[in-house]
Coordinates of C-alpha atoms and ligand atoms in Angstrom, one line a residue:
X1 CA -8.4 -25.1 -23.8
X2 CA -7.5 -21.6 -25.7
X3 CA -5.3 -18.9 -23.8
X4 CA -7.5 -16.5 -22.2
X5 CA -6.4 -13.2 -23.0
X6 CA -5.8 -9.9 -21.0
X7 CA -5.4 -6.2 -22.0
X8 CA -2.1 -5.5 -22.3
X9 CA 0.2 -4.2 -19.3
X10 CA -0.6 0.0 -18.8
X11 CA -3.9 -0.6 -20.8
X12 CA -7.0 -0.8 -19.5
X13 CA -11.1 -1.1 -20.0
X14 CA -13.1 1.8 -19.5
X15 CA -16.2 -0.3 -17.7
X16 CA -19.4 0.9 -17.7
X17 CA -19.5 1.5 -13.5
X18 CA -16.8 4.0 -14.5
X19 CA -18.6 5.7 -17.5
X20 CA -20.3 8.2 -15.5
X21 CA -17.7 9.6 -13.9
X22 CA -15.8 9.5 -17.7
X23 CA -19.0 11.8 -18.8
X24 CA -19.0 14.1 -16.1
X25 CA -15.4 15.0 -16.6
X26 CA -16.4 15.3 -20.0
X27 CA -19.4 17.6 -19.8
X28 CA -17.4 20.0 -17.7
X29 CA -14.6 20.2 -20.1
X30 CA -16.8 20.8 -23.0
X31 CA -18.4 23.7 -21.0
X32 CA -16.0 25.3 -19.7
X33 CA -13.8 25.3 -22.8
X34 CA -16.7 26.6 -24.8
X35 CA -17.5 29.4 -21.9
X36 CA -13.9 30.7 -22.6
X37 CA -14.5 30.2 -26.7
X38 CA -12.9 27.3 -27.2
X39 CA -14.0 24.8 -30.2
X40 CA -13.3 21.1 -30.9
X41 CA -10.6 19.3 -32.8
X42 CA -9.9 16.0 -33.3
X43 CA -6.9 14.6 -34.7
X44 CA -5.5 11.5 -35.8
X45 CA -3.9 8.5 -33.5
X46 CA -1.4 8.2 -35.8
X47 CA 1.3 10.3 -37.2
X48 CA 5.0 10.7 -38.5
X49 CA 7.4 10.0 -35.8
X50 CA 9.2 12.7 -37.3
X51 CA 6.2 14.9 -35.6
X52 CA 7.1 14.0 -32.7
X53 CA 10.6 13.9 -32.5
X54 CA 11.3 17.3 -33.4
X55 CA 8.3 19.0 -31.1
X56 CA 9.0 17.0 -28.2
X57 CA 12.8 16.6 -28.3
X58 CA 15.4 14.2 -28.5
X59 CA 16.3 13.9 -25.6
X60 CA 13.2 13.7 -23.7
X61 CA 11.8 10.4 -22.1
X62 CA 8.8 10.5 -24.2
X63 CA 10.7 10.6 -27.5
X64 CA 13.6 8.3 -26.6
X65 CA 11.9 5.6 -24.0
X66 CA 8.2 5.6 -25.0
X67 CA 6.8 5.5 -28.4
X68 CA 5.3 3.5 -29.6
X69 CA 6.6 3.4 -33.5
X70 CA 6.5 0.9 -36.5
X71 CA 7.5 0.9 -40.0
X72 CA 4.6 1.5 -42.4
X73 CA 4.5 -0.8 -45.7
X74 CA 6.3 0.6 -48.6
X75 CA 4.1 2.8 -50.7
X76 CA 4.5 2.2 -54.8
X77 CA 7.5 4.3 -54.7
X78 CA 9.1 2.1 -52.3
X79 CA 8.6 4.6 -49.6
X80 CA 8.4 4.0 -46.5
X81 CA 7.0 6.3 -43.4
X82 CA 8.0 5.9 -39.6
X83 CA 4.6 6.3 -37.9
X84 CA 3.8 6.4 -34.1
X85 CA 1.0 6.4 -31.8
X86 CA 0.8 9.8 -30.2
X87 CA 2.3 10.4 -27.1
X88 CA 1.1 13.7 -26.8
X89 CA -1.8 16.1 -28.6
X90 CA 0.0 19.5 -29.3
X91 CA 2.1 18.6 -31.7
X92 CA -1.0 16.8 -33.7
X93 CA -2.9 20.2 -33.4
X94 CA 0.4 22.2 -34.3
X95 CA 0.0 20.3 -37.5
X96 CA -3.6 20.8 -38.2
X97 CA -3.6 24.4 -37.5
X98 CA -0.2 24.9 -40.2
X99 CA -1.9 22.8 -42.5
X100 CA -5.6 23.7 -42.8
X101 CA -4.1 27.9 -42.7
X102 CA -5.4 28.6 -39.4
X103 CA -3.1 31.2 -39.1
X104 CA -5.2 33.3 -41.6
X105 CA -8.3 32.9 -39.2
X106 CA -8.9 35.8 -36.7
X107 CA -6.1 35.1 -34.2
X108 CA -6.0 33.6 -31.1
X109 CA -7.0 30.2 -32.8
X110 CA -8.2 28.4 -29.6
X111 CA -9.1 24.9 -29.7
X112 CA -9.9 22.1 -27.1
X113 CA -9.7 17.9 -27.6
X114 CA -11.1 15.9 -25.3
X115 CA -10.6 12.0 -24.1
X116 CA -8.0 11.8 -26.9
X117 CA -6.2 8.9 -26.2
X118 CA -2.1 9.0 -25.7
X119 CA 0.8 6.3 -25.7
X120 CA 3.6 6.3 -23.9
X121 CA 5.3 3.2 -22.8
X122 CA 6.0 4.5 -19.4
X123 CA 7.1 2.1 -16.3
X124 CA 3.3 1.1 -15.7
X125 CA 2.7 2.4 -12.3
X126 CA -0.4 4.1 -10.2
X127 CA -1.5 6.5 -12.4
X128 CA 0.6 6.0 -15.0
X129 CA -0.8 4.1 -17.5
X130 CA 0.3 3.2 -21.5
X131 CA -2.4 4.3 -23.1
X132 CA -4.2 7.4 -21.1
X133 CA -6.5 9.9 -22.1
X134 CA -6.8 13.9 -22.3
X135 CA -9.1 16.6 -22.1
X136 CA -6.4 19.4 -23.5
X137 CA -6.5 23.5 -24.6
X138 CA -4.5 24.9 -27.1
X139 CA -4.8 29.0 -28.1
X140 CA -2.6 29.5 -31.4
X141 CA -1.1 33.0 -32.7
X142 CA -1.2 35.6 -29.9
X143 CA 1.5 36.2 -26.8
X144 CA -0.2 38.3 -24.8
X145 CA 0.0 37.0 -21.3
X146 CA -3.8 37.5 -21.0
X147 CA -4.1 34.1 -23.0
X148 CA -1.8 32.6 -20.3
X149 CA -4.0 33.7 -17.3
X150 CA -7.0 32.2 -19.1
X151 CA -5.6 28.6 -20.0
X152 CA -4.5 28.7 -16.1
X153 CA -7.5 30.1 -15.3
X154 CA -9.7 27.7 -17.5
X155 CA -8.4 24.8 -16.4
X156 CA -9.1 26.0 -13.2
X157 CA -12.6 26.1 -13.2
X158 CA -12.9 22.9 -15.0
X159 CA -11.9 21.5 -11.6
X160 CA -14.1 23.6 -9.3
X161 CA -17.2 22.7 -11.5
X162 CA -16.4 19.3 -11.1
X163 CA -16.4 20.0 -7.0
X164 CA -12.5 19.2 -6.4
X165 CA -11.2 20.9 -3.2
X166 CA -7.3 21.4 -2.5
X167 CA -6.0 21.7 -6.1
X168 CA -2.6 23.4 -5.7
X169 CA -1.5 25.8 -9.3
X170 CA 2.3 26.1 -9.4
X171 CA 3.6 28.2 -12.4
X172 CA 7.0 29.5 -13.5
X173 CA 8.9 30.7 -16.7
X174 CA 11.6 29.4 -18.4
X175 CA 12.8 32.1 -20.7
X176 CA 12.5 32.3 -24.3
X177 CA 15.2 31.9 -26.8
X178 CA 17.0 35.1 -25.4
X179 CA 17.8 34.3 -22.0
X180 CA 17.2 30.5 -21.4
X181 CA 20.9 29.9 -23.2
X182 CA 22.2 31.9 -21.0
X183 CA 20.6 30.3 -17.6
X184 CA 21.7 26.6 -19.2
X185 CA 25.0 27.8 -19.0
X186 CA 24.6 29.3 -15.7
X187 CA 23.4 25.7 -15.0
X188 CA 25.4 23.8 -15.9
X189 CA 28.5 25.7 -14.6
X190 CA 27.0 25.3 -11.3
X191 CA 26.5 21.2 -12.1
X192 CA 29.7 20.7 -13.8
X193 CA 31.6 20.0 -10.2
X194 CA 28.6 17.9 -8.8
X195 CA 28.3 15.7 -11.6
X196 CA 30.2 12.6 -10.0
X197 CA 28.2 12.6 -7.5
X198 CA 24.5 12.9 -9.8
X199 CA 22.5 10.1 -10.4
X200 CA 22.8 8.1 -14.0
X201 CA 20.2 9.8 -15.3
X202 CA 21.5 13.2 -14.6
X203 CA 24.8 12.5 -16.1
X204 CA 22.4 12.1 -19.3
X205 CA 20.0 15.2 -18.4
X206 CA 23.7 17.4 -18.3
X207 CA 24.5 16.8 -21.8
X208 CA 21.3 16.5 -23.5
X209 CA 18.4 18.1 -21.7
X210 CA 19.7 20.2 -18.9
X211 CA 16.8 22.0 -17.2
X212 CA 15.2 18.8 -16.7
X213 CA 18.1 18.2 -13.8
X214 CA 16.0 20.1 -12.2
X215 CA 13.2 17.4 -12.2
X216 CA 15.5 14.3 -10.9
X217 CA 13.3 12.5 -8.3
X218 CA 16.2 10.9 -7.0
X219 CA 17.4 11.8 -3.0
X220 CA 21.0 11.9 -3.7
X221 CA 20.2 15.0 -6.1
X222 CA 17.7 17.0 -4.1
X223 CA 20.2 18.9 -2.4
X224 CA 21.9 20.4 -5.3
X225 CA 18.4 21.1 -7.0
X226 CA 17.5 23.3 -4.0
X227 CA 20.9 25.5 -4.1
X228 CA 20.5 25.4 -7.8
X229 CA 20.5 29.1 -9.7
X230 CA 17.0 30.0 -10.3
X231 CA 15.8 30.9 -13.9
X232 CA 13.5 33.1 -12.4
X233 CA 16.6 35.0 -11.3
X234 CA 18.0 35.4 -14.9
X235 CA 14.8 36.1 -17.2
X236 CA 15.3 38.7 -19.8
X237 CA 13.1 42.0 -19.6
X238 CA 10.3 41.1 -22.0
X239 CA 9.9 37.2 -20.0
X240 CA 10.0 39.1 -16.9
X241 CA 7.6 41.6 -17.4
X242 CA 5.0 38.8 -19.6
X243 CA 5.2 36.7 -16.7
X244 CA 4.8 39.6 -13.6
X245 CA 1.6 40.4 -16.5
X246 CA 0.6 36.8 -16.0
X247 CA 0.4 36.7 -12.9
X248 CA -1.6 40.2 -12.4
X249 CA -4.1 38.8 -14.6
X250 CA -4.3 35.1 -13.0
X251 CA -5.4 37.1 -10.0
X252 CA -9.0 38.1 -11.4
X253 CA -9.7 34.4 -12.4
X254 CA -9.5 34.1 -8.8
X255 CA -6.7 31.2 -9.0
X256 CA -5.1 30.6 -5.9
X257 CA -1.3 29.8 -7.2
X258 CA 2.0 29.8 -6.0
X259 CA 5.5 30.6 -8.6
X260 CA 7.4 27.2 -8.1
X261 CA 10.8 27.7 -9.9
X262 CA 11.4 24.2 -10.1
X263 CA 8.8 23.6 -12.8
X264 CA 10.5 22.9 -16.1
X265 CA 8.4 20.1 -17.4
X266 CA 9.0 17.5 -19.3
X267 CA 9.1 18.1 -23.2
X268 CA 11.3 20.5 -25.1
X269 CA 8.9 23.1 -26.9
X270 CA 8.6 25.1 -24.4
X271 CA 9.1 28.7 -23.5
X272 CA 8.1 31.7 -20.7
X273 CA 4.7 30.3 -19.0
X274 CA 4.7 26.8 -17.5
X275 CA 2.4 25.5 -15.2
X276 CA 1.3 22.0 -13.3
X277 CA -1.4 21.5 -10.9
X278 CA -1.2 18.9 -8.1
X279 CA -3.8 17.5 -5.9
X280 CA -1.1 17.7 -3.0
X281 CA 2.0 18.6 -3.5
X282 CA 3.8 15.1 -4.5
X283 CA 1.2 13.6 -5.7
X284 CA 0.9 13.1 -9.5
X285 CA 0.6 16.3 -11.6
X286 CA -2.8 16.2 -12.7
X287 CA -1.9 18.1 -15.3
X288 CA 1.0 19.9 -17.5
X289 CA 0.8 22.7 -19.9
X290 CA 2.7 26.0 -20.7
X291 CA 3.7 28.5 -23.3
X292 CA 5.5 26.7 -26.8
X293 CA 6.2 30.1 -29.1
X294 CA 8.5 28.5 -31.2
X295 CA 6.8 25.3 -32.3
X296 CA 5.1 26.3 -35.4
X297 CA 8.5 27.3 -36.7
X298 CA 9.7 23.8 -36.1
X299 CA 7.5 22.6 -37.7
X300 CA 8.2 25.0 -40.9
X301 CA 5.0 27.4 -39.9
X302 CA 5.5 31.3 -39.3
X303 CA 6.7 32.3 -36.4
X304 CA 3.2 31.4 -34.2
X305 CA 3.1 31.8 -30.4
X306 CA 1.1 29.1 -28.7
X307 CA 0.0 27.8 -25.1
X308 CA -1.6 24.8 -23.5
X309 CA -2.1 22.1 -21.5
X310 CA -3.2 18.7 -21.3
X311 CA -4.7 16.9 -18.2
X312 CA -4.7 13.2 -17.7
X313 CA -8.5 12.6 -17.8
X314 CA -7.5 9.3 -15.7
X315 CA -6.1 11.3 -12.9
X316 CA -8.8 13.7 -12.4
X317 CA -11.4 10.4 -12.1
X318 CA -8.8 9.2 -9.4
X319 CA -8.9 12.7 -7.8
X320 CA -12.7 12.4 -7.8
X321 CA -12.8 9.5 -6.5
X322 CA -9.9 10.4 -3.6
X323 CA -12.4 13.3 -2.9
X324 CA -15.6 11.6 -2.5
X325 CA -17.1 13.2 -5.3
X326 CA -19.6 11.1 -7.1
X327 CA -21.2 11.3 -10.9
X328 CA -25.0 11.8 -11.1
X329 CA -26.3 8.5 -11.5
X330 CA -26.8 7.1 -15.1
X331 CA -30.4 7.6 -16.0
X332 CA -32.9 4.9 -14.3
X333 CA -35.1 2.6 -16.0
X334 CA -38.8 4.2 -16.2
X335 CA -40.2 0.6 -16.8
X336 CA -39.6 -3.0 -16.6
X337 CA -41.9 -5.8 -18.8
X338 CA -42.9 -8.5 -16.9
X339 CA -45.0 -10.9 -18.7
X340 CA -46.9 -13.8 -17.0
X341 CA -48.2 -15.6 -19.8
X342 CA -45.3 -17.3 -20.9
X343 CA -47.0 -18.9 -24.4
X344 CA -45.7 -16.9 -27.8
X345 CA -48.4 -14.7 -27.7
X346 CA -47.6 -13.3 -24.4
X347 CA -44.0 -13.0 -24.7
X348 CA -44.9 -11.1 -28.5
X349 CA -47.0 -8.6 -26.1
X350 CA -44.3 -8.3 -23.7
X351 CA -41.6 -7.4 -26.6
X352 CA -43.9 -5.8 -28.9
X353 CA -44.7 -3.2 -25.5
X354 CA -41.1 -2.9 -24.6
X355 CA -40.5 -1.9 -28.7
X356 CA -43.6 0.4 -28.5
X357 CA -42.2 2.4 -25.0
X358 CA -38.7 2.0 -26.4
X359 CA -39.5 4.2 -29.4
X360 CA -41.5 6.7 -27.3
X361 CA -38.4 7.6 -25.5
X362 CA -39.3 5.4 -22.5
X363 CA -35.9 4.0 -20.9
X364 CA -37.4 0.1 -20.8
X365 CA -36.4 -3.3 -19.6
X366 CA -37.3 -6.9 -19.9
X367 CA -36.4 -9.8 -19.0
X368 CA -35.1 -12.4 -21.5
X369 CA -35.2 -16.4 -21.8
X370 CA -38.7 -16.5 -20.7
X371 CA -38.4 -16.8 -16.6
X372 CA -40.8 -17.4 -13.9
X373 CA -43.1 -14.4 -13.3
X374 CA -41.4 -14.5 -9.8
X375 CA -37.9 -14.3 -10.9
X376 CA -39.3 -11.4 -13.9
X377 CA -40.3 -9.5 -10.8
X378 CA -37.0 -10.3 -8.7
X379 CA -35.0 -9.0 -12.0
X380 CA -37.1 -5.8 -12.0
X381 CA -36.9 -4.9 -8.4
X382 CA -32.8 -4.9 -8.9
X383 CA -33.2 -3.2 -12.0
X384 CA -33.8 -0.1 -10.2
X385 CA -36.8 0.9 -12.4
X386 CA -39.4 3.4 -11.3
X387 CA -42.3 1.1 -12.1
X388 CA -43.0 -2.8 -13.1
X389 CA -45.4 -3.3 -16.2
X390 CA -46.9 -6.9 -15.5
X391 CA -48.3 -7.9 -18.4
X392 CA -51.1 -11.2 -17.9
X393 CA -53.4 -12.3 -20.6
X394 CA -57.0 -11.9 -19.0
X395 CA -56.3 -8.4 -18.5
X396 CA -54.8 -8.0 -21.7
X397 CA -58.1 -8.9 -23.0
X398 CA -59.6 -5.9 -21.7
X399 CA -57.1 -3.3 -22.8
X400 CA -55.7 -3.6 -19.1
X401 CA -52.0 -3.5 -17.9
X402 CA -50.8 -4.1 -14.0
X403 CA -48.5 -0.9 -13.2
X404 CA -46.6 -1.3 -10.0
X405 CA -44.3 1.3 -8.5
X406 CA -41.4 -0.1 -7.6
X407 CA -40.0 3.5 -5.5
X408 CA -42.9 3.7 -3.6
X409 CA -42.2 3.2 0.5
X410 CA -44.7 0.6 2.5
X411 CA -46.5 -2.3 2.0
X412 CA -49.9 -1.3 1.3
X413 CA -50.1 -3.2 -1.8
X414 CA -53.0 -1.1 -3.6
X415 CA -51.0 2.2 -3.7
X416 CA -48.3 0.8 -4.9
X417 CA -50.4 -1.1 -7.8
X418 CA -52.8 0.6 -10.5
X419 CA -54.4 -1.2 -13.4
X420 CA -53.9 1.2 -16.7
X421 CA -55.8 1.2 -20.2
X422 CA -52.9 -0.1 -22.5
X423 CA -53.3 2.4 -25.0
X424 CA -52.6 5.3 -22.4
X425 CA -49.4 3.5 -20.6
X426 CA -47.3 5.9 -22.8
X427 CA -48.9 8.8 -20.7
X428 CA -49.3 7.2 -17.5
X429 CA -44.7 6.6 -17.8
X430 CA -44.5 9.9 -19.5
X431 CA -45.9 12.2 -16.3
Ligands
LIG501 P1 2.3 16.6 -19.7 O1 2.8 16.7 -19.0 O2 3.2 15.0 -20.8 O3 1.9 17.3 -21.1 O4 0.7 15.3 -20.0 C1 -0.2 15.8 -19.5 C2 -0.9 15.2 -18.5 O5 -1.4 14.4 -19.1 C3 0.1 14.6 -16.8 O6 -0.3 15.7 -16.2 C4 -0.9 13.9 -16.8 O7 -1.9 14.3 -15.9 C5 -0.9 13.0 -17.9 N1 -0.7 11.7 -18.2 C6 0.9 12.2 -18.9 N2 1.2 11.1 -18.8 C7 0.5 10.1 -18.7 C8 0.4 8.6 -18.0 N3 1.3 7.5 -18.3 N4 -0.9 7.8 -17.2 C9 -1.9 8.7 -17.1 N5 -1.8 9.8 -17.5 C10 -0.7 10.6 -17.6 C11 1.7 17.0 -22.4 O8 1.2 16.3 -23.0 C12 1.3 18.1 -23.4 N6 1.2 18.0 -24.6 C13 0.6 19.4 -22.6 C14 0.4 20.4 -23.3 C15 -0.3 20.8 -24.2 N7 1.6 21.5 -23.0 C16 1.0 22.5 -24.1 N8 0.1 21.9 -24.8

């Protein structure tokens, strides 16, 4: 027996029964993004590894441990590129913005991506997959705090449109190149004498990515985090004003938010406003985002402020299910054609009719494999169709078919069943 293949650990099939959830989320996301003036972009799944290394940053989990990278074949000159499946969407969008000269357009350029697959070799666990999909927005070329508020407002409106309740919005400012380095020194001064009692990861974070000390989940480090100096007390004046304006404008979008000085985010490119939404505290983040005013420069572009978010579609769907929100059902078939004459002519008449109805845009099913009339009627009932169309050779000879209303209540056979002229069937089903 050949070995039975299974999908890879952390990778999932999205089966037909789950598709209505995906379409429901995608529809709400696209509608709200467009309402706010965002236009769709798709970027390649594969990029040069250095694009992600330079933007997300060395010392981040994504770059150090989680990327799927490989050497490409050498080109004619013998050059070989190292490529990676994208772990996140922002780097590719900023690359595209620079590559296509979008800085020449009126700013900000507002873009969204939807359903894009991201790959991280994370430890698979609930809500954490090695392939996940994001809805994301990026606004490039504007540092106005009104854009920050708009970004958070947009995302919140997606959740309310979906009918989700109890969404917690946490925002913070992590300063900029002016004030953050000073804060990081203060943070390191605080941690230095405590380092021996910190977890192994924090020992590394202290050197590589000190801000992430505040993101540690180990119980032994929680008291240290609670007493650590807060970045909000060390913002420079422009950052403080920017963050105050974000909060004022956010009220216009009726977003109930809290400032959480411990939101620092896991990627290096963030500056100033950062945010995360959860359904209940301590649950996995539904989304994360923030400003990245220095990112375009890292990629060789002009100074280009930017802000965006990525929301995990799997996590949104998990939350919809948890809150008992069901998406609209898929369209039921309008007709199910059953043929009682199982000769080649009878079968041909059924196939002809099914094709004709479908070409007229009527969702139609039939059962295959020349089953008995009884078995076909069982299928018809199980299909959820509105009507069964019964083809019998003696009726067809007179240009008639029988239409049975499968959804009608009661047992009165006559009220459920009518004879319809074969050439008036389309009009009858379109009523
Ligand atoms: P991120 O926080 O790394 O940010 O990911 C965004 C969201 O993607 C998370 O909040 C979560 O919903 C989902 N997500 C991440 N990893 C996984 C996983 N392993 N399994 C399931 N879902 C996951 C970014 O990716 C940034 N690019 C967001 C951004 C855009 N910032 C500015 N612009």
